[in-house]
Amino acid sequence: MPETLDAIDRRILRALQRNARMSNVELANEVGLSPSPCLRRVKLLEDRGIIDQYTAVLNGPAIGLGLTVFARIWFKTQDAETTNQFAETVRKFPEVAECYLTTGECDAIMRIVTADLHAYWRFQSDYLMRIPSVQSVKTDVPMETIKRSYELPLG
């Protein structure tokens, strides 16, 4: 069951999604609380698992990881053992930024980040295609990023 959030909780979460590095005093000012109650609310949001983690969002091209691709994966079979083996293997690959099991045309979708197309080709042939449960991989290469956000819509 989803957690119930009041208006102040949502303001706190919106502000932290935009800038998790702001000080508690800055956050309190932005959401209209004094620092102590603001800090208590943030701690409760963390304790309830609503705030999952704090992280830095890196600029891939600035660190030599300029290519993002989306790989659609088809499995040889669709039993639990196949799915579990696939998931266990994929979690070990740092190139896989996100991976979702899906319904529809393919069995899984991944967002993969590498230096360039050649590095992706090596990753696909040396790792993805060697996963025993993978039958085939189709890759989509985006031409332009229109929107990239890590903020969840809080209403």
PDB file of C-alpha atoms in Angstrom:
ATOM      1  CA  MET A   1       0.000   0.000   0.000  1.00  0.00           C
ATOM      2  CA  PRO A   2       1.450   3.392  -0.993  1.00  0.00           C
ATOM      3  CA  GLU A   3       2.479   5.771   1.761  1.00  0.00           C
ATOM      4  CA  THR A   4       0.300   8.820   2.400  1.00  0.00           C
ATOM      5  CA  LEU A   5       2.172  12.083   2.014  1.00  0.00           C
ATOM      6  CA  ASP A   6       0.928  15.454   3.165  1.00  0.00           C
ATOM      7  CA  ALA A   7       1.633  18.698   1.322  1.00  0.00           C
ATOM      8  CA  ILE A   8       4.756  19.469   3.366  1.00  0.00           C
ATOM      9  CA  ASP A   9       6.206  15.992   2.741  1.00  0.00           C
ATOM     10  CA  ARG A  10       5.627  16.475  -0.989  1.00  0.00           C
ATOM     11  CA  ARG A  11       7.320  19.903  -0.907  1.00  0.00           C
ATOM     12  CA  ILE A  12      10.308  18.376   0.902  1.00  0.00           C
ATOM     13  CA  LEU A  13      10.537  15.542  -1.611  1.00  0.00           C
ATOM     14  CA  ARG A  14      10.214  17.873  -4.625  1.00  0.00           C
ATOM     15  CA  ALA A  15      12.982  20.091  -3.257  1.00  0.00           C
ATOM     16  CA  LEU A  16      15.294  17.152  -2.491  1.00  0.00           C
ATOM     17  CA  GLN A  17      14.691  15.622  -5.917  1.00  0.00           C
ATOM     18  CA  ARG A  18      15.892  18.881  -7.482  1.00  0.00           C
ATOM     19  CA  ASN A  19      18.876  19.282  -5.123  1.00  0.00           C
ATOM     20  CA  ALA A  20      19.635  16.700  -2.444  1.00  0.00           C
ATOM     21  CA  ARG A  21      22.769  18.614  -1.437  1.00  0.00           C
ATOM     22  CA  MET A  22      20.923  21.594  -0.016  1.00  0.00           C
ATOM     23  CA  SER A  23      21.416  22.127   3.693  1.00  0.00           C
ATOM     24  CA  ASN A  24      18.616  21.423   6.136  1.00  0.00           C
ATOM     25  CA  VAL A  25      18.318  25.175   6.778  1.00  0.00           C
ATOM     26  CA  GLU A  26      17.896  25.858   3.038  1.00  0.00           C
ATOM     27  CA  LEU A  27      15.369  23.025   2.751  1.00  0.00           C
ATOM     28  CA  ALA A  28      13.431  24.270   5.780  1.00  0.00           C
ATOM     29  CA  ASN A  29      13.266  27.781   4.297  1.00  0.00           C
ATOM     30  CA  GLU A  30      12.105  26.438   0.949  1.00  0.00           C
ATOM     31  CA  VAL A  31       9.287  24.321   2.397  1.00  0.00           C
ATOM     32  CA  GLY A  32       8.192  26.777   5.098  1.00  0.00           C
ATOM     33  CA  LEU A  33       9.331  24.959   8.249  1.00  0.00           C
ATOM     34  CA  SER A  34      11.866  25.654  10.933  1.00  0.00           C
ATOM     35  CA  PRO A  35      15.009  23.485  10.723  1.00  0.00           C
ATOM     36  CA  SER A  36      14.196  21.031  13.548  1.00  0.00           C
ATOM     37  CA  PRO A  37      10.765  19.868  12.293  1.00  0.00           C
ATOM     38  CA  CYS A  38      12.134  19.777   8.747  1.00  0.00           C
ATOM     39  CA  LEU A  39      14.980  17.484   9.770  1.00  0.00           C
ATOM     40  CA  ARG A  40      12.538  15.241  11.668  1.00  0.00           C
ATOM     41  CA  ARG A  41      10.336  14.942   8.587  1.00  0.00           C
ATOM     42  CA  VAL A  42      13.298  14.102   6.338  1.00  0.00           C
ATOM     43  CA  LYS A  43      14.439  11.440   8.816  1.00  0.00           C
ATOM     44  CA  LEU A  44      10.908   9.955   8.883  1.00  0.00           C
ATOM     45  CA  LEU A  45      10.806   9.919   5.078  1.00  0.00           C
ATOM     46  CA  GLU A  46      14.135   8.063   5.093  1.00  0.00           C
ATOM     47  CA  ASP A  47      13.008   5.636   7.831  1.00  0.00           C
ATOM     48  CA  ARG A  48       9.781   4.874   5.949  1.00  0.00           C
ATOM     49  CA  GLY A  49      11.783   4.049   2.813  1.00  0.00           C
ATOM     50  CA  ILE A  50      10.270   6.895   0.805  1.00  0.00           C
ATOM     51  CA  ILE A  51      13.708   8.456   0.384  1.00  0.00           C
ATOM     52  CA  ASP A  52      15.627   5.466  -0.903  1.00  0.00           C
ATOM     53  CA  GLN A  53      19.094   6.984  -1.354  1.00  0.00           C
ATOM     54  CA  TYR A  54      21.049  10.116  -2.165  1.00  0.00           C
ATOM     55  CA  THR A  55      23.263  10.007  -5.231  1.00  0.00           C
ATOM     56  CA  ALA A  56      25.249  12.124  -7.675  1.00  0.00           C
ATOM     57  CA  VAL A  57      24.097  12.206 -11.308  1.00  0.00           C
ATOM     58  CA  LEU A  58      27.161  12.089 -13.537  1.00  0.00           C
ATOM     59  CA  ASN A  59      27.686  13.557 -16.981  1.00  0.00           C
ATOM     60  CA  GLY A  60      28.516  10.433 -19.022  1.00  0.00           C
ATOM     61  CA  PRO A  61      30.282  12.109 -21.959  1.00  0.00           C
ATOM     62  CA  ALA A  62      32.441  14.147 -19.556  1.00  0.00           C
ATOM     63  CA  ILE A  63      33.851  10.910 -18.101  1.00  0.00           C
ATOM     64  CA  GLY A  64      34.204   9.024 -21.376  1.00  0.00           C
ATOM     65  CA  LEU A  65      30.815   7.252 -21.346  1.00  0.00           C
ATOM     66  CA  GLY A  66      29.162   9.009 -24.249  1.00  0.00           C
ATOM     67  CA  LEU A  67      26.867   6.305 -25.621  1.00  0.00           C
ATOM     68  CA  THR A  68      23.543   5.201 -24.190  1.00  0.00           C
ATOM     69  CA  VAL A  69      21.664   2.414 -25.946  1.00  0.00           C
ATOM     70  CA  PHE A  70      18.464   0.530 -25.246  1.00  0.00           C
ATOM     71  CA  ALA A  71      18.655  -3.218 -25.718  1.00  0.00           C
ATOM     72  CA  ARG A  72      15.562  -5.374 -26.093  1.00  0.00           C
ATOM     73  CA  ILE A  73      16.183  -8.924 -24.937  1.00  0.00           C
ATOM     74  CA  TRP A  74      14.377 -12.141 -25.877  1.00  0.00           C
ATOM     75  CA  PHE A  75      14.808 -15.249 -23.702  1.00  0.00           C
ATOM     76  CA  LYS A  76      15.077 -18.832 -24.935  1.00  0.00           C
ATOM     77  CA  THR A  77      12.344 -19.842 -22.474  1.00  0.00           C
ATOM     78  CA  GLN A  78      10.212 -17.923 -20.021  1.00  0.00           C
ATOM     79  CA  ASP A  79      10.404 -20.055 -16.893  1.00  0.00           C
ATOM     80  CA  ALA A  80      11.409 -18.767 -13.446  1.00  0.00           C
ATOM     81  CA  GLU A  81      14.849 -20.371 -13.573  1.00  0.00           C
ATOM     82  CA  THR A  82      15.653 -18.589 -16.865  1.00  0.00           C
ATOM     83  CA  THR A  83      14.446 -15.250 -15.564  1.00  0.00           C
ATOM     84  CA  ASN A  84      16.296 -15.575 -12.254  1.00  0.00           C
ATOM     85  CA  GLN A  85      19.544 -16.631 -13.943  1.00  0.00           C
ATOM     86  CA  PHE A  86      19.295 -13.699 -16.346  1.00  0.00           C
ATOM     87  CA  ALA A  87      18.627 -11.201 -13.537  1.00  0.00           C
ATOM     88  CA  GLU A  88      21.481 -12.543 -11.398  1.00  0.00           C
ATOM     89  CA  THR A  89      23.922 -12.259 -14.306  1.00  0.00           C
ATOM     90  CA  VAL A  90      22.840  -8.800 -15.479  1.00  0.00           C
ATOM     91  CA  ARG A  91      23.136  -7.285 -11.991  1.00  0.00           C
ATOM     92  CA  LYS A  92      26.900  -7.884 -12.233  1.00  0.00           C
ATOM     93  CA  PHE A  93      27.383  -5.730 -15.349  1.00  0.00           C
ATOM     94  CA  PRO A  94      28.212  -2.090 -14.539  1.00  0.00           C
ATOM     95  CA  GLU A  95      27.371  -1.102 -18.137  1.00  0.00           C
ATOM     96  CA  VAL A  96      23.713  -1.963 -17.478  1.00  0.00           C
ATOM     97  CA  ALA A  97      22.308   1.186 -15.867  1.00  0.00           C
ATOM     98  CA  GLU A  98      18.738  -0.114 -15.810  1.00  0.00           C
ATOM     99  CA  CYS A  99      17.038  -3.393 -16.647  1.00  0.00           C
ATOM    100  CA  TYR A 100      13.351  -4.245 -16.611  1.00  0.00           C
ATOM    101  CA  LEU A 101      11.489  -7.481 -17.242  1.00  0.00           C
ATOM    102  CA  THR A 102       8.622  -6.661 -19.569  1.00  0.00           C
ATOM    103  CA  THR A 103       5.402  -7.889 -21.048  1.00  0.00           C
ATOM    104  CA  GLY A 104       4.813  -7.457 -24.747  1.00  0.00           C
ATOM    105  CA  GLU A 105       7.142  -8.043 -27.654  1.00  0.00           C
ATOM    106  CA  CYS A 106      10.393  -8.672 -25.750  1.00  0.00           C
ATOM    107  CA  ASP A 107      11.217 -10.177 -22.370  1.00  0.00           C
ATOM    108  CA  ALA A 108      13.495  -7.459 -20.986  1.00  0.00           C
ATOM    109  CA  ILE A 109      14.650  -3.932 -21.754  1.00  0.00           C
ATOM    110  CA  MET A 110      17.995  -2.494 -20.681  1.00  0.00           C
ATOM    111  CA  ARG A 111      19.579   0.925 -20.694  1.00  0.00           C
ATOM    112  CA  ILE A 112      23.289   0.372 -21.309  1.00  0.00           C
ATOM    113  CA  VAL A 113      26.014   3.008 -21.080  1.00  0.00           C
ATOM    114  CA  THR A 114      29.410   2.623 -22.780  1.00  0.00           C
ATOM    115  CA  ALA A 115      32.160   4.789 -24.236  1.00  0.00           C
ATOM    116  CA  ASP A 116      31.093   4.378 -27.863  1.00  0.00           C
ATOM    117  CA  LEU A 117      29.441   2.042 -30.358  1.00  0.00           C
ATOM    118  CA  HIS A 118      32.470  -0.225 -30.564  1.00  0.00           C
ATOM    119  CA  ALA A 119      32.536  -0.632 -26.769  1.00  0.00           C
ATOM    120  CA  TYR A 120      28.823  -1.492 -26.833  1.00  0.00           C
ATOM    121  CA  TRP A 121      29.357  -4.038 -29.620  1.00  0.00           C
ATOM    122  CA  ARG A 122      32.098  -5.684 -27.515  1.00  0.00           C
ATOM    123  CA  PHE A 123      29.807  -5.710 -24.456  1.00  0.00           C
ATOM    124  CA  GLN A 124      26.955  -7.216 -26.451  1.00  0.00           C
ATOM    125  CA  SER A 125      29.061  -9.931 -28.073  1.00  0.00           C
ATOM    126  CA  ASP A 126      31.297 -10.724 -25.075  1.00  0.00           C
ATOM    127  CA  TYR A 127      28.675 -10.558 -22.316  1.00  0.00           C
ATOM    128  CA  LEU A 128      25.018 -10.164 -23.315  1.00  0.00           C
ATOM    129  CA  MET A 129      24.973 -12.841 -25.990  1.00  0.00           C
ATOM    130  CA  ARG A 130      26.855 -15.240 -23.720  1.00  0.00           C
ATOM    131  CA  ILE A 131      24.138 -15.254 -21.069  1.00  0.00           C
ATOM    132  CA  PRO A 132      22.700 -18.771 -21.466  1.00  0.00           C
ATOM    133  CA  SER A 133      19.065 -17.616 -21.246  1.00  0.00           C
ATOM    134  CA  VAL A 134      19.378 -14.955 -23.998  1.00  0.00           C
ATOM    135  CA  GLN A 135      18.097 -15.919 -27.421  1.00  0.00           C
ATOM    136  CA  SER A 136      18.484 -12.561 -29.133  1.00  0.00           C
ATOM    137  CA  VAL A 137      19.208  -8.876 -28.583  1.00  0.00           C
ATOM    138  CA  LYS A 138      17.931  -5.940 -30.610  1.00  0.00           C
ATOM    139  CA  THR A 139      19.565  -2.591 -29.944  1.00  0.00           C
ATOM    140  CA  ASP A 140      18.070   0.872 -30.332  1.00  0.00           C
ATOM    141  CA  VAL A 141      20.491   3.801 -30.428  1.00  0.00           C
ATOM    142  CA  PRO A 142      18.895   7.124 -29.529  1.00  0.00           C
ATOM    143  CA  MET A 143      19.777  10.040 -31.786  1.00  0.00           C
ATOM    144  CA  GLU A 144      19.032  12.772 -29.235  1.00  0.00           C
ATOM    145  CA  THR A 145      17.998  12.972 -25.591  1.00  0.00           C
ATOM    146  CA  ILE A 146      14.770  14.965 -25.366  1.00  0.00           C
ATOM    147  CA  LYS A 147      14.233  14.593 -21.623  1.00  0.00           C
ATOM    148  CA  ARG A 148      16.137  12.886 -18.831  1.00  0.00           C
ATOM    149  CA  SER A 149      14.838  13.245 -15.319  1.00  0.00           C
ATOM    150  CA  TYR A 150      15.152  11.314 -12.094  1.00  0.00           C
ATOM    151  CA  GLU A 151      12.321  13.217 -10.394  1.00  0.00           C
ATOM    152  CA  LEU A 152       9.091  11.357  -9.697  1.00  0.00           C
ATOM    153  CA  PRO A 153       5.817  13.260 -10.212  1.00  0.00           C
ATOM    154  CA  LEU A 154       4.456  13.987  -6.741  1.00  0.00           C
ATOM    155  CA  GLY A 155       1.258  15.771  -7.733  1.00  0.00           C
TER     156      GLY A 155
END
